[in-house]
C-alpha cells in the first residue's frame, strides 16, 4: 500500500517522462521524499502504532532508495505522460462485471496508452496464459481501455530491490526496456 500511495503522489508531481528526465538530482530526491512522506501519513492515520518511530524511519529510507532506483527504469522508457493513477474501473466482459483499480495509465507521444501494474514480487506474463489465467487483471484492463484508445503495452512494473524492471507485452519495441513486441505484426498484438 505504501508503495502504491508513494508512486501515485510522485507521478502527480512529475507527470511525465520529460519532467522526470529534466529534473536535477536534488529536486528529484525532494519529490521522492515528499511522495514517501505523503504515503506514510496516509498509512499512519489507520496504523499509528505500527508505523512509528524507528520503523517509520527505516521504511522511509527503504522506499526512497527503491523509488530513486526505479526512476532510472522509467527514464529508459519511450517518452510518456501519466494520464491516470490508481483509477477505479468497472469492467464488463463476457457477461462478467469486475471491479478493479488500474495502478497507472500512460500516454505515449503517438496517443497510444500503456497500462502498468505495480508489483513488489516476481512477475511473469505466463500468468496471463491458458484458459484460466492466474493473474488476468492487466490484460483485462488493456482490453477494456482499448475500446476508447489504442493500447500499445501491458506492463508489470516490478519494484523489487535487486530485481527492478518492466515485464509484459508491447505492440512494438522501444516502449519499455527489455520488453519485447508480442509479435511481428499488429495482428499478433491484437491477438
Tab-separated table of C-alpha atoms in Angstrom:
chain	number	residue	atom	x	y	z
A	1	UNK	CA	0.000	0.000	0.000
A	2	UNK	CA	2.822	2.392	0.864
A	3	UNK	CA	4.483	1.845	-2.488
A	4	UNK	CA	1.237	2.445	-4.404
A	5	UNK	CA	0.470	5.637	-2.493
A	6	UNK	CA	4.024	6.911	-2.864
A	7	UNK	CA	4.042	6.250	-6.615
A	8	UNK	CA	0.663	7.909	-7.033
A	9	UNK	CA	1.884	11.025	-5.213
A	10	UNK	CA	5.197	11.000	-7.078
A	11	UNK	CA	3.595	10.840	-10.515
A	12	UNK	CA	1.132	13.583	-9.587
A	13	UNK	CA	4.223	15.722	-9.034
A	14	UNK	CA	6.275	14.522	-12.007
A	15	UNK	CA	3.512	13.998	-14.543
A	16	UNK	CA	5.685	12.943	-17.466
A	17	UNK	CA	8.864	11.365	-18.754
A	18	UNK	CA	10.029	14.808	-19.889
A	19	UNK	CA	9.666	16.273	-16.388
A	20	UNK	CA	11.410	13.266	-14.835
A	21	UNK	CA	14.287	13.444	-17.309
A	22	UNK	CA	14.826	17.165	-16.831
A	23	UNK	CA	14.840	17.246	-13.008
A	24	UNK	CA	18.025	17.816	-11.079
A	25	UNK	CA	19.063	15.068	-8.691
A	26	UNK	CA	18.296	17.339	-5.735
A	27	UNK	CA	14.784	18.167	-6.982
A	28	UNK	CA	14.108	14.522	-7.800
A	29	UNK	CA	15.123	13.330	-4.331
A	30	UNK	CA	12.948	16.034	-2.770
A	31	UNK	CA	9.956	14.899	-4.854
A	32	UNK	CA	10.559	11.276	-3.848
A	33	UNK	CA	10.856	12.160	-0.158
A	34	UNK	CA	7.646	14.195	-0.302
A	35	UNK	CA	5.792	11.342	-2.008
A	36	UNK	CA	7.045	8.795	0.543
A	37	UNK	CA	6.154	11.104	3.439
A	38	UNK	CA	2.640	11.554	1.993
A	39	UNK	CA	2.233	7.782	1.806
A	40	UNK	CA	3.494	7.412	5.380
A	41	UNK	CA	0.958	9.972	6.597
A	42	UNK	CA	-1.896	8.129	4.881
A	43	UNK	CA	-0.915	4.836	6.488
A	44	UNK	CA	-0.235	6.434	9.879
A	45	UNK	CA	-3.870	7.592	10.066
A	46	UNK	CA	-5.019	3.980	10.299
A	47	UNK	CA	-1.955	2.319	11.798
A	48	UNK	CA	-0.236	4.814	14.025
A	49	UNK	CA	1.046	2.071	16.336
A	50	UNK	CA	2.576	0.037	13.513
A	51	UNK	CA	4.247	2.855	11.656
A	52	UNK	CA	6.041	4.834	14.302
A	53	UNK	CA	9.491	5.852	15.404
A	54	UNK	CA	12.476	3.964	14.096
A	55	UNK	CA	10.399	1.588	11.955
A	56	UNK	CA	8.964	4.550	10.054
A	57	UNK	CA	12.463	5.978	9.520
A	58	UNK	CA	13.771	2.670	8.181
A	59	UNK	CA	10.794	2.157	5.888
A	60	UNK	CA	11.078	5.736	4.618
A	61	UNK	CA	14.757	5.232	3.738
A	62	UNK	CA	13.990	1.917	2.035
A	63	UNK	CA	11.217	3.409	-0.081
A	64	UNK	CA	13.239	6.483	-1.045
A	65	UNK	CA	16.123	4.256	-2.227
A	66	UNK	CA	13.784	1.901	-4.075
A	67	UNK	CA	11.921	4.702	-5.842
A	68	UNK	CA	15.116	6.506	-6.778
A	69	UNK	CA	16.479	3.322	-8.366
A	70	UNK	CA	13.112	2.664	-10.021
A	71	UNK	CA	13.043	6.038	-11.725
A	72	UNK	CA	16.126	5.041	-13.722
A	73	UNK	CA	13.957	2.325	-15.301
A	74	UNK	CA	11.307	4.941	-16.071
A	75	UNK	CA	13.881	7.249	-17.643
A	76	UNK	CA	14.888	4.460	-20.053
A	77	UNK	CA	11.345	4.245	-21.460
A	78	UNK	CA	9.908	5.898	-24.537
A	79	UNK	CA	8.523	9.389	-23.734
A	80	UNK	CA	5.171	9.324	-21.940
A	81	UNK	CA	2.723	11.344	-19.920
A	82	UNK	CA	0.872	9.870	-16.935
A	83	UNK	CA	-2.867	10.198	-17.592
A	84	UNK	CA	-4.282	8.143	-14.698
A	85	UNK	CA	-3.066	6.717	-11.393
A	86	UNK	CA	-4.908	4.363	-9.035
A	87	UNK	CA	-8.024	4.661	-11.177
A	88	UNK	CA	-11.079	2.629	-10.181
A	89	UNK	CA	-12.719	0.875	-13.100
A	90	UNK	CA	-15.785	-1.272	-13.595
A	91	UNK	CA	-15.161	-3.660	-16.436
A	92	UNK	CA	-17.854	-5.695	-18.140
A	93	UNK	CA	-16.523	-8.510	-20.247
A	94	UNK	CA	-18.261	-11.650	-21.416
A	95	UNK	CA	-21.189	-11.098	-19.052
A	96	UNK	CA	-18.954	-10.596	-16.006
A	97	UNK	CA	-18.740	-7.344	-14.084
A	98	UNK	CA	-15.340	-6.829	-12.484
A	99	UNK	CA	-14.365	-4.039	-10.115
A	100	UNK	CA	-10.703	-3.092	-10.320
A	101	UNK	CA	-8.120	-0.412	-9.808
A	102	UNK	CA	-5.618	0.342	-12.560
A	103	UNK	CA	-2.302	1.303	-10.999
A	104	UNK	CA	-1.243	3.597	-13.833
A	105	UNK	CA	-2.024	4.534	-17.426
A	106	UNK	CA	0.498	6.415	-19.525
A	107	UNK	CA	0.041	8.025	-22.905
A	108	UNK	CA	2.832	7.800	-25.464
A	109	UNK	CA	3.633	10.578	-27.922
A	110	UNK	CA	1.519	8.873	-30.616
A	111	UNK	CA	-1.538	8.836	-28.319
A	112	UNK	CA	-1.421	5.109	-27.531
A	113	UNK	CA	-1.785	4.033	-23.917
A	114	UNK	CA	0.430	1.874	-21.725
A	115	UNK	CA	-1.243	0.057	-18.820
A	116	UNK	CA	1.011	-0.542	-15.810
A	117	UNK	CA	0.527	-2.777	-12.785
A	118	UNK	CA	2.950	-2.309	-9.873
A	119	UNK	CA	4.297	-5.490	-8.298
A	120	UNK	CA	6.759	-5.971	-5.440
A	121	UNK	CA	7.252	-9.670	-6.114
A	122	UNK	CA	8.346	-11.703	-9.103
A	123	UNK	CA	6.337	-11.152	-12.268
A	124	UNK	CA	5.703	-13.344	-15.280
A	125	UNK	CA	3.485	-12.922	-18.300
A	126	UNK	CA	2.993	-16.696	-18.193
A	127	UNK	CA	0.369	-15.902	-15.542
A	128	UNK	CA	-1.733	-14.449	-18.413
A	129	UNK	CA	-1.753	-17.630	-20.493
A	130	UNK	CA	-4.137	-20.531	-20.711
A	131	UNK	CA	-7.885	-20.888	-20.423
A	132	UNK	CA	-7.884	-19.737	-16.794
A	133	UNK	CA	-5.120	-17.129	-16.340
A	134	UNK	CA	-3.753	-16.807	-12.806
A	135	UNK	CA	-3.438	-13.005	-12.958
A	136	UNK	CA	-5.841	-11.717	-15.613
A	137	UNK	CA	-6.279	-8.144	-14.357
A	138	UNK	CA	-3.629	-6.430	-16.503
A	139	UNK	CA	-4.772	-7.994	-19.818
A	140	UNK	CA	-8.379	-7.221	-18.831
A	141	UNK	CA	-7.506	-3.574	-18.219
A	142	UNK	CA	-5.727	-3.381	-21.576
A	143	UNK	CA	-8.678	-4.919	-23.449
A	144	UNK	CA	-11.076	-2.601	-21.629
A	145	UNK	CA	-9.065	0.563	-22.305
A	146	UNK	CA	-8.531	-0.179	-25.989
A	147	UNK	CA	-12.251	0.278	-26.556
A	148	UNK	CA	-11.631	4.046	-26.344
A	149	UNK	CA	-7.950	4.473	-27.191
A	150	UNK	CA	-5.213	2.340	-28.756
A	151	UNK	CA	-3.187	0.418	-26.165
A	152	UNK	CA	0.473	-0.174	-27.024
A	153	UNK	CA	1.599	-2.184	-23.973
A	154	UNK	CA	0.511	-4.002	-20.830
A	155	UNK	CA	3.350	-3.971	-18.315
A	156	UNK	CA	4.170	-5.199	-14.870
A	157	UNK	CA	6.417	-2.693	-13.113
A	158	UNK	CA	8.476	-4.954	-10.867
A	159	UNK	CA	9.636	-2.850	-7.928
A	160	UNK	CA	11.676	-5.351	-6.019
A	161	UNK	CA	15.088	-4.460	-4.624
A	162	UNK	CA	17.712	-6.147	-6.755
A	163	UNK	CA	15.173	-7.061	-9.442
A	164	UNK	CA	13.781	-3.826	-10.852
A	165	UNK	CA	12.317	-3.743	-14.326
A	166	UNK	CA	9.391	-3.971	-16.672
A	167	UNK	CA	7.840	-7.239	-17.752
A	168	UNK	CA	4.977	-7.520	-20.174
A	169	UNK	CA	3.869	-7.363	-23.760
A	170	UNK	CA	4.081	-4.487	-26.199
A	171	UNK	CA	2.829	-3.738	-29.662
A	172	UNK	CA	6.305	-2.651	-30.745
A	173	UNK	CA	9.861	-2.482	-29.458
A	174	UNK	CA	11.189	0.518	-27.536
A	175	UNK	CA	8.228	1.212	-25.242
A	176	UNK	CA	9.996	-0.095	-22.127
A	177	UNK	CA	13.452	-1.590	-21.522
A	178	UNK	CA	13.700	-5.334	-22.224
A	179	UNK	CA	10.004	-5.627	-23.158
A	180	UNK	CA	9.665	-7.357	-26.500
A	181	UNK	CA	6.845	-6.970	-29.009
A	182	UNK	CA	4.051	-9.537	-28.849
A	183	UNK	CA	4.863	-10.485	-32.442
A	184	UNK	CA	5.936	-9.184	-35.807
A	185	UNK	CA	2.571	-7.743	-36.805
A	186	UNK	CA	-0.235	-5.645	-35.382
A	187	UNK	CA	-2.443	-8.730	-35.698
A	188	UNK	CA	-0.150	-10.576	-33.259
A	189	UNK	CA	-0.531	-7.726	-30.771
A	190	UNK	CA	-4.321	-7.687	-31.167
A	191	UNK	CA	-4.470	-11.442	-30.565
